[in-house]
Short mmCIF file of C-alpha atoms in Angstrom, two decimals:
data_model
loop_
_atom_site.label_atom_id
_atom_site.label_comp_id
_atom_site.label_asym_id
_atom_site.label_seq_id
_atom_site.Cartn_x
_atom_site.Cartn_y
_atom_site.Cartn_z
CA SER A 1 0.00 0.00 0.00
CA GLN A 2 1.19 3.53 -0.69
CA GLN A 3 -0.61 5.03 2.25
CA GLY A 4 1.08 6.47 5.29
CA GLU A 5 0.89 4.60 8.55
CA GLU A 6 0.44 6.50 11.82
CA ASP A 7 1.91 5.41 15.10
CA PRO A 8 0.62 4.94 17.74
CA GLN A 9 -2.92 3.89 16.84
CA ALA A 10 -4.17 5.39 20.10
CA LEU A 11 -2.68 7.83 22.59
CA SER A 12 -3.99 9.01 25.95
CA ILE A 13 -2.35 11.89 27.80
CA GLN A 14 -3.07 14.39 30.55
CA GLU A 15 -4.00 17.95 29.72
CA GLY A 16 -0.89 20.10 29.50
CA GLU A 17 1.35 17.28 28.28
CA ASN A 18 2.79 17.09 24.79
CA ALA A 19 1.49 14.60 22.24
CA THR A 20 3.63 13.14 19.49
CA MET A 21 2.31 11.16 16.55
CA ASN A 22 4.40 9.60 13.82
CA CYS A 23 3.72 8.78 10.20
CA SER A 24 5.72 6.53 7.89
CA TYR A 25 5.28 6.11 4.15
CA LYS A 26 6.84 4.06 1.38
CA THR A 27 7.06 6.10 -1.81
CA SER A 28 8.58 9.50 -2.65
CA ILE A 29 6.22 12.34 -1.93
CA ASN A 30 5.50 15.88 -3.09
CA ASN A 31 4.12 16.88 0.28
CA LEU A 32 2.69 15.46 3.47
CA GLN A 33 -0.34 16.85 5.26
CA TRP A 34 -1.85 16.40 8.71
CA TYR A 35 -5.58 16.52 9.38
CA ARG A 36 -7.73 16.40 12.50
CA GLN A 37 -11.16 14.81 12.74
CA ASN A 38 -13.49 15.19 15.66
CA SER A 39 -15.89 12.32 16.21
CA GLY A 40 -18.47 12.09 13.43
CA ARG A 41 -17.29 15.25 11.71
CA GLY A 42 -15.38 16.16 8.57
CA LEU A 43 -11.62 16.52 8.46
CA VAL A 44 -9.84 19.78 9.18
CA HIS A 45 -6.54 20.56 7.49
CA LEU A 46 -3.83 21.38 10.05
CA ILE A 47 -0.55 21.76 8.23
CA LEU A 48 1.19 20.89 4.96
CA ILE A 49 4.92 20.27 4.66
CA ARG A 50 6.61 20.02 1.28
CA SER A 51 9.22 17.43 0.41
CA ASN A 52 11.97 20.08 0.45
CA GLU A 53 11.04 21.29 3.95
CA ARG A 54 12.18 19.75 7.21
CA GLU A 55 10.09 21.49 9.85
CA LYS A 56 6.99 23.68 10.06
CA HIS A 57 5.16 25.32 12.91
CA SER A 58 1.61 26.46 13.33
CA GLY A 59 0.59 27.65 16.78
CA ARG A 60 1.02 24.70 19.15
CA LEU A 61 1.72 22.32 16.26
CA ARG A 62 5.14 21.32 15.03
CA VAL A 63 5.62 19.00 12.08
CA THR A 64 8.88 17.47 10.98
CA LEU A 65 9.66 15.57 7.81
CA ASP A 66 12.58 13.22 7.22
CA THR A 67 12.48 12.12 3.58
CA SER A 68 15.52 9.86 4.03
CA LYS A 69 13.58 7.84 6.58
CA LYS A 70 10.24 8.43 4.85
CA SER A 71 8.70 9.59 8.08
CA SER A 72 7.00 12.58 9.65
CA SER A 73 5.97 13.53 13.15
CA LEU A 74 3.28 15.80 14.53
CA LEU A 75 3.88 17.37 17.94
CA ILE A 76 1.07 19.06 19.82
CA THR A 77 2.43 21.05 22.74
CA ALA A 78 0.56 21.91 25.94
CA SER A 79 -2.40 19.74 24.95
CA ARG A 80 -5.97 20.67 25.80
CA ALA A 81 -9.11 18.59 26.18
CA ALA A 82 -10.33 20.15 22.93
CA ASP A 83 -7.43 18.46 21.11
CA THR A 84 -9.15 15.12 21.63
CA ALA A 85 -9.69 13.82 18.09
CA SER A 86 -8.30 11.51 15.44
CA TYR A 87 -5.25 12.72 13.57
CA PHE A 88 -4.41 11.58 10.05
CA CYS A 89 -1.35 11.99 7.92
CA ALA A 90 -1.99 12.23 4.20
CA THR A 91 0.69 11.86 1.56
CA ALA A 92 0.72 13.36 -1.93
CA PHE A 93 2.91 11.13 -4.06
CA LYS A 94 5.08 12.25 -6.91
CA THR A 95 3.18 9.99 -9.29
CA SER A 96 -0.04 11.86 -8.54
CA TYR A 97 0.65 15.49 -7.87
CA ASP A 98 -2.29 16.44 -5.74
CA LYS A 99 -4.36 13.42 -4.80
CA VAL A 100 -3.54 12.47 -1.22
CA ILE A 101 -3.77 9.09 0.42
CA PHE A 102 -4.69 8.91 4.10
CA GLY A 103 -3.33 6.66 6.78
CA PRO A 104 -5.52 4.88 9.36
CA GLY A 105 -5.01 7.65 11.93
CA THR A 106 -4.05 8.10 15.57
CA SER A 107 -6.82 8.51 18.12
CA LEU A 108 -5.76 11.08 20.72
CA SER A 109 -7.51 11.43 24.06
CA VAL A 110 -6.57 14.38 26.27
CA ILE A 111 -7.78 13.88 29.82
CA PRO A 112 -8.71 17.06 31.72
CA ASP B 1 -18.74 31.24 0.84
CA THR B 2 -19.03 29.12 3.96
CA GLY B 3 -16.96 26.13 2.85
CA VAL B 4 -17.75 22.77 1.31
CA SER B 5 -21.37 21.71 1.60
CA GLN B 6 -22.68 18.18 1.34
CA ASP B 7 -26.26 17.07 1.06
CA PRO B 8 -27.88 15.13 2.59
CA ARG B 9 -26.13 14.75 5.94
CA HIS B 10 -27.68 11.34 6.50
CA LYS B 11 -29.24 8.80 4.15
CA ILE B 12 -30.86 5.51 5.06
CA THR B 13 -31.76 3.32 2.13
CA LYS B 14 -32.82 -0.23 1.46
CA ARG B 15 -30.43 -2.61 -0.21
CA GLY B 16 -30.80 -2.48 -3.96
CA GLN B 17 -31.92 1.15 -4.12
CA ASN B 18 -29.98 3.90 -5.88
CA VAL B 19 -28.73 6.92 -3.95
CA THR B 20 -27.23 10.23 -5.03
CA PHE B 21 -25.19 12.64 -2.97
CA ARG B 22 -24.34 16.23 -3.77
CA CYS B 23 -21.27 18.29 -3.00
CA ASP B 24 -20.85 22.04 -3.42
CA PRO B 25 -17.18 22.96 -3.22
CA ILE B 26 -15.60 26.31 -2.43
CA SER B 27 -16.29 28.34 -5.54
CA GLU B 28 -12.67 29.39 -6.14
CA HIS B 29 -11.40 25.80 -5.96
CA ASN B 30 -10.73 23.93 -9.18
CA ARG B 31 -10.34 20.43 -7.77
CA LEU B 32 -12.97 18.30 -6.12
CA TYR B 33 -12.45 14.93 -4.41
CA TRP B 34 -14.64 12.15 -3.11
CA TYR B 35 -13.51 9.87 -0.29
CA ARG B 36 -15.23 7.14 1.66
CA GLN B 37 -14.60 6.49 5.34
CA THR B 38 -15.67 3.60 7.53
CA LEU B 39 -15.53 3.56 11.31
CA GLY B 40 -12.02 3.57 12.71
CA GLN B 41 -10.37 3.95 9.30
CA GLY B 42 -8.83 6.78 7.35
CA PRO B 43 -10.61 8.22 4.31
CA GLU B 44 -10.31 6.05 1.21
CA PHE B 45 -9.87 7.80 -2.13
CA LEU B 46 -12.70 7.31 -4.64
CA THR B 47 -12.30 9.85 -7.43
CA TYR B 48 -11.38 13.43 -8.23
CA PHE B 49 -12.07 16.17 -10.74
CA GLN B 50 -10.21 19.14 -12.07
CA ASN B 51 -12.91 21.53 -13.18
CA GLU B 52 -15.38 19.26 -15.04
CA ALA B 53 -12.84 16.57 -16.01
CA GLN B 54 -12.72 13.38 -13.96
CA LEU B 55 -8.98 12.79 -13.65
CA GLU B 56 -8.89 9.52 -11.75
CA LYS B 57 -11.19 6.88 -10.36
CA SER B 58 -10.05 4.36 -7.79
CA ARG B 59 -9.62 0.85 -9.10
CA LEU B 60 -11.36 -0.31 -5.94
CA LEU B 61 -14.52 1.46 -7.05
CA SER B 62 -17.08 -0.81 -8.64
CA ASP B 63 -19.09 0.12 -11.72
CA ARG B 64 -22.04 0.81 -9.44
CA PHE B 65 -20.39 4.08 -8.45
CA SER B 66 -20.40 7.08 -10.75
CA ALA B 67 -19.54 10.70 -10.20
CA GLU B 68 -20.09 13.82 -12.24
CA ARG B 69 -19.15 17.45 -12.03
CA PRO B 70 -21.12 19.26 -14.71
CA LYS B 71 -19.82 22.72 -15.58
CA GLY B 72 -17.03 22.31 -13.05
CA SER B 73 -19.15 23.45 -10.13
CA PHE B 74 -21.06 21.07 -7.84
CA SER B 75 -20.56 17.32 -8.03
CA THR B 76 -22.81 14.33 -7.57
CA LEU B 77 -21.88 10.82 -6.50
CA GLU B 78 -24.36 8.09 -7.38
CA ILE B 79 -24.38 4.57 -6.05
CA GLN B 80 -26.59 2.13 -7.92
CA ARG B 81 -28.02 -1.08 -6.44
CA THR B 82 -26.67 -0.31 -2.99
CA GLU B 83 -25.22 -3.08 -0.85
CA GLN B 84 -24.75 -3.24 2.91
CA GLY B 85 -21.00 -2.91 2.37
CA ASP B 86 -21.60 0.56 0.92
CA SER B 87 -22.55 1.84 4.37
CA ALA B 88 -19.99 4.51 5.21
CA MET B 89 -19.36 8.22 5.49
CA TYR B 90 -18.90 9.79 2.06
CA LEU B 91 -16.65 12.83 2.21
CA CYS B 92 -16.19 15.54 -0.37
CA ALA B 93 -13.27 17.94 -0.41
CA SER B 94 -12.04 20.72 -2.65
CA SER B 95 -8.73 22.45 -3.19
CA LEU B 96 -7.06 25.06 -5.36
CA VAL B 97 -4.21 23.68 -7.41
CA GLY B 98 -1.95 25.66 -9.69
CA THR B 99 0.47 24.34 -12.25
CA GLY B 100 3.92 22.82 -11.98
CA ALA B 101 5.44 19.94 -10.10
CA LEU B 102 5.01 21.48 -6.66
CA SER B 103 1.65 23.06 -7.29
CA ALA B 104 -0.07 21.24 -4.43
CA ASN B 105 0.64 23.97 -1.92
CA TYR B 106 -2.72 23.95 -0.23
CA GLY B 107 -4.55 21.40 1.84
CA TYR B 108 -8.02 20.16 1.23
CA THR B 109 -11.18 21.66 2.65
CA PHE B 110 -13.58 18.92 3.60
CA GLY B 111 -17.33 18.97 3.93
CA SER B 112 -19.10 17.41 6.90
CA GLY B 113 -19.89 14.28 4.90
CA THR B 114 -22.94 12.22 4.06
CA ARG B 115 -23.48 9.19 6.27
CA LEU B 116 -25.04 6.35 4.28
CA THR B 117 -26.70 3.42 5.98
CA VAL B 118 -27.88 0.55 3.79
CA VAL B 119 -30.38 -1.72 5.51
#
């Protein structure tokens, strides 16, 4: 499969702690994107990192990309109960410039 | 423009019936995508359009599924002779894509989805 694979599948942390989720993929990419999905809702785009970038920040989010290891990580700092959601990495492969393929996701629970 | 709209939000149908879903993308966006998501899984790619042209259709998609985007605006996804295995959330997304190898500089905007239950 070309899709990314998130790790861990589920993560439970206390409010205020940092949460780290990882994504691995198999084929060269144009970019990698992270999305959040609250239960029963649509997906919300969080951040996009291009293949020539190594790190991006957006508020409490930090994304890194290591193309040599074909992996990415999403760090959420100072987590809040409202961060409870599923997080998906989505990879846009060089063979298909814009279509993205989603991984199975990481379910994050932030306990107040 | 308030984002991507999908209609209906929920659809319950009997096995064997045909169903049609509608998606209205963000008006400035030139690409429109359909995904399907089952519980506990990530969205699975179905098909996508650039303007009115259908650029790709998943090989996993049976001939019972068809999508259109007339005039490059809204899109419809039809499922004929529904089966219980078609029960899922059907998600539509749109994006603005330019030209060139690294044109995919923007993420997708998703709608809230249509939840289909086949009984």
